[in-house]
XYZ file of C-alpha atoms in Angstrom:
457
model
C 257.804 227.819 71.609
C 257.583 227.098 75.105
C 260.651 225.839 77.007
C 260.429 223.047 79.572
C 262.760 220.729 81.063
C 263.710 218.120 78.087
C 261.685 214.915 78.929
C 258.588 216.839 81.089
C 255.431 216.569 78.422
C 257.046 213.541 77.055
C 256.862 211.640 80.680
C 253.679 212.851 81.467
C 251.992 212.381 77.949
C 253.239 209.420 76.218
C 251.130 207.058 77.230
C 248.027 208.696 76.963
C 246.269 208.636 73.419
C 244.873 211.935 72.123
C 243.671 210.196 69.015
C 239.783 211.458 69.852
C 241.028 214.886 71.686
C 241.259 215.750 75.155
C 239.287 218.276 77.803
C 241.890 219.629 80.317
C 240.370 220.938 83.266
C 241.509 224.073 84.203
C 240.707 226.121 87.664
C 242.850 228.941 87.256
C 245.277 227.588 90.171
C 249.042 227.029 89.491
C 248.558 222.957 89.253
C 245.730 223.278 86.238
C 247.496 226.155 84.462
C 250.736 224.419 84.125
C 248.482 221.190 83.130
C 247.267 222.985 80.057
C 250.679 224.436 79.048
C 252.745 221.181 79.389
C 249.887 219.534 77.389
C 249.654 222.412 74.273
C 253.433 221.730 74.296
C 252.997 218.223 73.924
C 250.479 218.344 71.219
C 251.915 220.652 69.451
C 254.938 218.762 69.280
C 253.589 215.510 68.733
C 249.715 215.943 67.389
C 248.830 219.009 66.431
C 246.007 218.000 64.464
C 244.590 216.701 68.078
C 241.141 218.689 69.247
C 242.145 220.653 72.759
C 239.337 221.717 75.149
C 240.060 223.906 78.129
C 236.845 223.693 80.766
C 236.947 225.889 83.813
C 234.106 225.469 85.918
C 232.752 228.069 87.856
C 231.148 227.123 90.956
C 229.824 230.477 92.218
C 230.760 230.175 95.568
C 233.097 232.916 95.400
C 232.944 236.254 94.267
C 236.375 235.927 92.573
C 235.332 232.887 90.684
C 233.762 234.502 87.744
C 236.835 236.839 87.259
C 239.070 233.558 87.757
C 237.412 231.787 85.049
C 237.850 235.035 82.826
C 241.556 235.071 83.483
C 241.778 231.420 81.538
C 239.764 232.048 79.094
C 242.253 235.209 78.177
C 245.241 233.047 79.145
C 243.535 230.363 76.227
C 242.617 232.830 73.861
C 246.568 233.989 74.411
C 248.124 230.939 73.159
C 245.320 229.497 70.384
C 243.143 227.187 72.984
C 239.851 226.461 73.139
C 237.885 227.329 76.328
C 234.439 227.266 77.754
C 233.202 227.936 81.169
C 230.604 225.736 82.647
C 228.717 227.224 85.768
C 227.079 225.248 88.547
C 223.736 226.404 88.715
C 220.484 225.969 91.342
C 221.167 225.869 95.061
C 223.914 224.579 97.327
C 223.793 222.012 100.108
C 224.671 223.706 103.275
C 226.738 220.415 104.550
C 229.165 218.634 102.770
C 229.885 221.113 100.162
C 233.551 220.116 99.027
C 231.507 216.743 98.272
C 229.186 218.190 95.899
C 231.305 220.596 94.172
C 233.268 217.610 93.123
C 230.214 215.808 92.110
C 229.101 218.686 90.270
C 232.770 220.034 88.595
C 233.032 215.976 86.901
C 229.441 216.395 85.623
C 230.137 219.256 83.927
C 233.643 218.891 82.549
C 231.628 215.496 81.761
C 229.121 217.733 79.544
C 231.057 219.588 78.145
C 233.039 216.479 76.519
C 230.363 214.888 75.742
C 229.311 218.129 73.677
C 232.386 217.930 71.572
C 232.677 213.881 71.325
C 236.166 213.917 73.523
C 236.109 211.297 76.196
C 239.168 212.223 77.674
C 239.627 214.841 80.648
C 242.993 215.384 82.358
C 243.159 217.172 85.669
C 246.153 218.937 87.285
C 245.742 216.929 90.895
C 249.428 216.493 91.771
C 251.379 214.093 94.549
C 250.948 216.580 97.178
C 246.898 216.367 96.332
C 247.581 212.429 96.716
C 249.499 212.633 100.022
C 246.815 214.924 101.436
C 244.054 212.305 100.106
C 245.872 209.610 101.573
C 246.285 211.202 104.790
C 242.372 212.609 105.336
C 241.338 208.556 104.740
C 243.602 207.505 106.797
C 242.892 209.874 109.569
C 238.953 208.978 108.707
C 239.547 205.082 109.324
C 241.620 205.349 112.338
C 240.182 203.319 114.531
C 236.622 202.322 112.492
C 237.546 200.347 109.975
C 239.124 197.199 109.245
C 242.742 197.063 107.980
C 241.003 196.241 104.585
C 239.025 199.321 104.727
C 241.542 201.199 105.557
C 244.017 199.480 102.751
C 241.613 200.309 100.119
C 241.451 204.236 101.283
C 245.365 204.217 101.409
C 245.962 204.015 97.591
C 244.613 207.688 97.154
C 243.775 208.230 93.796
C 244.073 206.362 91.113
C 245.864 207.637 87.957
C 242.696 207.243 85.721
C 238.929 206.659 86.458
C 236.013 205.638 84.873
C 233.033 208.542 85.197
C 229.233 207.777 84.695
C 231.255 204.681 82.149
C 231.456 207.034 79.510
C 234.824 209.239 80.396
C 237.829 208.898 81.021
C 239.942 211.305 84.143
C 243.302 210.954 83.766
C 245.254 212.835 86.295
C 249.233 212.805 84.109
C 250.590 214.626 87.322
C 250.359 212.337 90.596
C 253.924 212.131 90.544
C 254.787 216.289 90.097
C 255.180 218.096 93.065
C 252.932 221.250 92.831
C 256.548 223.274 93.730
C 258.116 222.354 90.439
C 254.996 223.206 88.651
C 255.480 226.518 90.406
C 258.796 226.860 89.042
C 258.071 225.994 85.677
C 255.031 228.856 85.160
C 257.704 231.052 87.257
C 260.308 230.432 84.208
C 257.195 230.874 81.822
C 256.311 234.330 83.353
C 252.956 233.055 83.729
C 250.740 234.083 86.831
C 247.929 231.784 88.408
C 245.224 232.829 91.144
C 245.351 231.084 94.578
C 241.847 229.918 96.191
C 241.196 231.434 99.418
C 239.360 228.352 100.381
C 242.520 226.368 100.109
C 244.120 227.603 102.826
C 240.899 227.907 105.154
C 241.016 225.446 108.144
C 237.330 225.283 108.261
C 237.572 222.548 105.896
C 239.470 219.110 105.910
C 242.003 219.097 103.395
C 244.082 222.853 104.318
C 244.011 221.545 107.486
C 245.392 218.549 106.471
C 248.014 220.559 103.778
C 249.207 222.623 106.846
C 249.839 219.694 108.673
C 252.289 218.335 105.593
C 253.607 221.005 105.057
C 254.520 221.188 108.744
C 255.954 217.659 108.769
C 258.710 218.068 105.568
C 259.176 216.469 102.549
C 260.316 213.153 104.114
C 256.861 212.455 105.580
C 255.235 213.243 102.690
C 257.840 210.781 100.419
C 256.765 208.258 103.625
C 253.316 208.442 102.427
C 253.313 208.067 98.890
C 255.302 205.061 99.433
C 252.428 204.002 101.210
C 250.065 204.754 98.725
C 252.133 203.149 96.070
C 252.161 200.013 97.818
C 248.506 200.556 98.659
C 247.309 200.370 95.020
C 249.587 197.536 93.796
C 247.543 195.662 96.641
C 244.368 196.518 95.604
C 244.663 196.031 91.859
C 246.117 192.820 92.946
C 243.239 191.821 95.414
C 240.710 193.276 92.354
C 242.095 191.030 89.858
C 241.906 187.239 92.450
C 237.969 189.021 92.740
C 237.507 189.248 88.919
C 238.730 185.590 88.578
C 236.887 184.114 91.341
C 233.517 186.232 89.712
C 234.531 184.527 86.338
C 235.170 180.911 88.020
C 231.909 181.232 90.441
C 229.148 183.111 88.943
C 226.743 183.014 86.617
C 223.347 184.542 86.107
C 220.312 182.182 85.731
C 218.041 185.183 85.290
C 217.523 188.570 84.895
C 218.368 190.280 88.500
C 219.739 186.525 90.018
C 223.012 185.584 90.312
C 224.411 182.326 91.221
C 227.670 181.690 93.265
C 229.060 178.173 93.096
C 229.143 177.541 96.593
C 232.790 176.077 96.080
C 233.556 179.929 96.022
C 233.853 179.536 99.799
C 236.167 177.115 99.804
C 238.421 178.319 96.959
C 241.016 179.408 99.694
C 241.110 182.655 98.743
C 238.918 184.265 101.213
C 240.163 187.787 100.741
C 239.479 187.959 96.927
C 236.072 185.891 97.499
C 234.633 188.504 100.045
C 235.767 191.377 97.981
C 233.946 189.870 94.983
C 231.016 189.275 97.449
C 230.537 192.895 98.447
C 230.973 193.990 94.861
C 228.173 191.521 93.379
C 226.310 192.009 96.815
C 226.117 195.868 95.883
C 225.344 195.687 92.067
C 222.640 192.900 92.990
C 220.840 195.647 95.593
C 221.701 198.778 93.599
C 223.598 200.654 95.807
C 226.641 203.236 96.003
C 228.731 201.455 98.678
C 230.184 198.329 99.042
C 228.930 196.978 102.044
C 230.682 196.976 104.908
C 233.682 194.480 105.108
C 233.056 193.065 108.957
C 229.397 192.393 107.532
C 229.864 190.907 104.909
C 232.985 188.717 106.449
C 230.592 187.709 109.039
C 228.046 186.658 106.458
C 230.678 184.591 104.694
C 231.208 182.810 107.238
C 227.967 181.941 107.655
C 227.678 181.159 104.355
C 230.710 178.388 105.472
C 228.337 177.005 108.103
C 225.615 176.096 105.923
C 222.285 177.151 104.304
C 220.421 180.304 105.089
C 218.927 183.042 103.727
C 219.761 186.785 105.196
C 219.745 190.381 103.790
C 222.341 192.819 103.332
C 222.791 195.570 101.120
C 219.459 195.665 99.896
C 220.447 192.288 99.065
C 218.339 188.753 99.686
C 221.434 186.250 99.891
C 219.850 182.356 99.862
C 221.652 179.659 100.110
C 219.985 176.666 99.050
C 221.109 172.709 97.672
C 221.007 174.702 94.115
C 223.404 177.482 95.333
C 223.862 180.743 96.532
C 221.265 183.290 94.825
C 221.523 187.177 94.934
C 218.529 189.009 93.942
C 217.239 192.244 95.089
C 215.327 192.379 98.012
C 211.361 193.746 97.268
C 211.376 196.067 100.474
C 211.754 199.615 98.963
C 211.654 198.953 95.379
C 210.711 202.652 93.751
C 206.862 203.698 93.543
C 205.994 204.180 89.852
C 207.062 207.345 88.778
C 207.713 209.202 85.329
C 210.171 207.273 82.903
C 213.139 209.750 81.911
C 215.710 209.021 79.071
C 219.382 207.913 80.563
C 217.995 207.982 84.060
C 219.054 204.510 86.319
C 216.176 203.579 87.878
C 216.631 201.836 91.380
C 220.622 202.434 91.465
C 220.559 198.915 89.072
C 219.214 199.566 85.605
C 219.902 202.198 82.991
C 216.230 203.283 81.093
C 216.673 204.300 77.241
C 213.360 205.236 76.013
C 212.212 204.271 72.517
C 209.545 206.732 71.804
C 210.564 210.056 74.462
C 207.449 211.583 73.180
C 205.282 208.766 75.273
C 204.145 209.404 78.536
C 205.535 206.619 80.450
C 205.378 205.205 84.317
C 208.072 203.194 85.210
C 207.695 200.841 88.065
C 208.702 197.096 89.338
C 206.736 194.320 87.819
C 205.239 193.001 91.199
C 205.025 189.025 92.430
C 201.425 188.929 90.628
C 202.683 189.523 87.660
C 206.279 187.883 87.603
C 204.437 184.399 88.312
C 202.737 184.335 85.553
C 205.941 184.585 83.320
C 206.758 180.953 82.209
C 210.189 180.357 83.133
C 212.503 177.402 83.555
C 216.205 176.489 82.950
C 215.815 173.283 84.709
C 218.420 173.947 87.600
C 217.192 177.240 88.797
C 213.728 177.577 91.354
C 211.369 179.270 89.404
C 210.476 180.810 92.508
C 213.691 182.340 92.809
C 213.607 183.512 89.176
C 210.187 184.789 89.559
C 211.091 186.741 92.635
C 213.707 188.465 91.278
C 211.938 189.311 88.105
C 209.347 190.634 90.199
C 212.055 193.758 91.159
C 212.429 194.482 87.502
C 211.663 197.569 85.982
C 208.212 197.906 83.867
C 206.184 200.432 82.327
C 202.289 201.490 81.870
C 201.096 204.477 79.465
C 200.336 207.152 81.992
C 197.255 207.763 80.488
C 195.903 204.317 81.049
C 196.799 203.749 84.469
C 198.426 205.136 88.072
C 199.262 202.086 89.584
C 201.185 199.757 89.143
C 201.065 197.392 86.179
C 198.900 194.221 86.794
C 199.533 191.036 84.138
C 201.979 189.787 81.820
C 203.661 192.996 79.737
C 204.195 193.267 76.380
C 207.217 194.317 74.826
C 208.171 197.931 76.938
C 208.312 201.069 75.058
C 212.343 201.584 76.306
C 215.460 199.501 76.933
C 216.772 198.481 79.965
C 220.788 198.009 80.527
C 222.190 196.630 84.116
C 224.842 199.080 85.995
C 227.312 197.616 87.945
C 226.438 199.901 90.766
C 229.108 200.564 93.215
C 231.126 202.052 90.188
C 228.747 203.270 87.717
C 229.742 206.828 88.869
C 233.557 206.562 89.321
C 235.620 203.641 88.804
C 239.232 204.264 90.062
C 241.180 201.915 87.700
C 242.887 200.359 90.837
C 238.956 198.485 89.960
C 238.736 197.520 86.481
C 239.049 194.279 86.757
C 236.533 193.114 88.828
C 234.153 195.799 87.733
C 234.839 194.293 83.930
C 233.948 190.768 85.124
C 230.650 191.863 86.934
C 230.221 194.009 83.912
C 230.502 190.712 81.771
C 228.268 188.402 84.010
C 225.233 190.898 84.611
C 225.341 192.340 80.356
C 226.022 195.839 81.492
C 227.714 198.106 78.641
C 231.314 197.434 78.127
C 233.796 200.016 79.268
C 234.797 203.013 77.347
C 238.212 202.002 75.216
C 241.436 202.722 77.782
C 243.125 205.954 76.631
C 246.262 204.275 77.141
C 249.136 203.757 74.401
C 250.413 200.503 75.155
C 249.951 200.804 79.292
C 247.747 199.761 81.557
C 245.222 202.021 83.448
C 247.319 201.643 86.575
């Protein structure tokens, strides 16, 4: 049996629920390895019947990688675990390359979850992985960014997030210092390899570690004080934005949303500007919030009176009957070839019907959205029929190139909304106003919290 310290699994583990199994991501390094062993012990102490995955993803940038990735897979086959290596293939970018390995290492650990119906995935980042986080935004923001900006970078990482809304990353060991993890595979006579790469100033982060490192444990206590007090704020400032979404907005019409204009004078301008980026972004399909002097600036033009501006890929227009959101029709997407699960414009997942259909996908076009009959009495049908005219439609390819001219008929695929600046990762510092958007556009609902009894945060 393996020994640990009396209450280590059970404080990292009890709140999480391994009802539907779990995928531990494991590198090879001392933070992942002692992941996976704290987590067998807990399972096999308290649900043994619980499915196990170990993932170690190879990214073949290293020669040692594949030989890394062996060493777990003989470390799992060891002590009864399941393991699979999943390789990123095809070519790598030649700039920001720490970026897109972690893009790529969540897809994959993503896939191979999905491949065994687990929607869980723990990884072994610990609180010197969130003082270094902290730290690199901070140093990024210095001087750019507003203190909001900068307050939203300051909470690090959050304990769980949301990927593609289908997974769940929980990260059990924010609060272990990678030292005592050290100690613990010392006492387990259990080796680990050590990335070159993390120790290479070239890139951000070992510079960054050095620099800790250099500075003593007190500094680093400092900062995740700092990040503690970070997140509380912006879970806090999340929630005022899910309730002022709730209170203020409403959608009239597929790809419109309404704000109450008594949203700007709800006296809560913080929460209403953060709700404002968030619905600004999902309304123009895009990554990013926009960016907060911006959008302050617009809401207090808003304030002044009517107009009608862009950001965002956003039209905002203010009118007697509200404010209205709707995508702007500059650099809508060109028809192009429908594939299954793919979002189409950054706003709209596409779920074909019949996959064995050749299908174009592209916007349904002003000609054809005025010709749609539709009225709700208090909305401008022009404004509806602009912002249907941004919607996603379809034409066999056979019958036609361009794009398609006249009322449709029922399309051969469905068509879900995404709220868009956290359809790839939402940090659960966000759930709550990424629930309420979720709730006022009809995007899916959120994958159940793996949670026993505790909040995400």
């Amino acid at each position: 049996m393996l020994a640990t310290e009396p209450d280590l699994s059970t404080r990292l583990f009890s709140h999480i629920d391994f009802t539907h199994g779990s995928v531990a991501a494991v590198s090879g390094g001392s933070d992942s390895t002692a992941l996976l062993l704290l987590l067998k012990h807990h399972l096999d102490q308290t649900a043994p019947s619980a499915k196990l995955l170990a993932v170690t993803v190879d990214h073949g940038l290293r020669q040692a990688s594949a030989s890394e990735a062996q060493a777990v897979a003989k470390l799992c086959a060891e002590r009864g675990i399941a393991h699979r290596i999943m390789v990123w293939t095809g070519g790598k970018p030649s700039t920001g390359l720490p970026a897109a390995a972690r893009v790529a290492r969540y897809r994959l650990l993503a896939e191979a979850a999905r491949a065994e119906g687990i929607g869980l995935i723990l990884t072994g980042h610990t609180s010197d992985d969130q003082a270094e986080t902290v730290l690199m935004r901070s140093a990024r923001n210095e001087g750019r960014e507003s203190a909001e900006m900068a307050g939203r970078g300051l909470a690090g990482m959050a304990p769980a997030t949301v990927h593609d809304w289908s997974e769940w990353i929980v990260r059990p060991l924010l609060g272990t210092r990678r030292a005592a993890l050290r100690d613990f595979l010392r006492d387990q006579h259990v080796g680990w390899a050590d990335d070159p790469t993390n120790i290479d100033e070239a890139f951000e982060r070992p510079r960054v570690r050095a620099a800790l490192d250099g500075e003593g444990a007190e500094h680093m206590q400092d900062v995740l004080r700092l990040a503690g007090q970070a997140a509380v704020e912006r879970r806090q400032l999340g929630a005022a934005a899910a309730d002022l979404v709730r209170r203020f907005a409403r959608q009239p019409a597929t790809g419109l949303m309404r704000l109450d204009p008594a949203l700007l004078t709800a006296h809560e301008d913080r929460a209403a500007i953060y709700a404002l980026r968030i619905l600004l972004a999902t309304a123009g399909g895009v990554a990013f919030l926009p960016d907060q002097a911006r959008s302050e600036a617009l809401f207090d033009r808003l304030r002044a009176g009517f107009l009608c501006a862009t950001l965002s890929r956003t039209v905002v227009d203010f009118r007697r009957a509200g404010i209205f959101l709707r995508r702007e029709a500059r650099g809508l997407p060109p028809a192009a070839a429908a594939v299954d699960h793919m979002v189409w414009d950054g706003r709209r997942c596409i779920t074909l019907n019949d996959s064995s259909d050749a299908l174009l996908i592209a916007p349904l076009g002003a000609v054809a959205a005025k010709r749609l009959a539709i009225d709700d009495g208090q909305t401008p049908a022009s404004l509806m029929h602009a912002a249907l005219a941004g919607e996603p439609t379809s034409r066999q390819a056979f019958e036609n190139t361009g794009l398609p001219p006249g009322e449709p008929g029922p399309p051969p695929f469905a068509v879900r909304p995404v709220v868009s600046p956290f359809s790839r990762f939402l940090p659960s510092f966000d759930l709550a106003p990424a629930r309420a958007v979720a709730e006022l556009i009809g995007a899916s609902p959120l994958p159940a919290s793996p949670f026993s009894g505790h909040s995400a945060g």
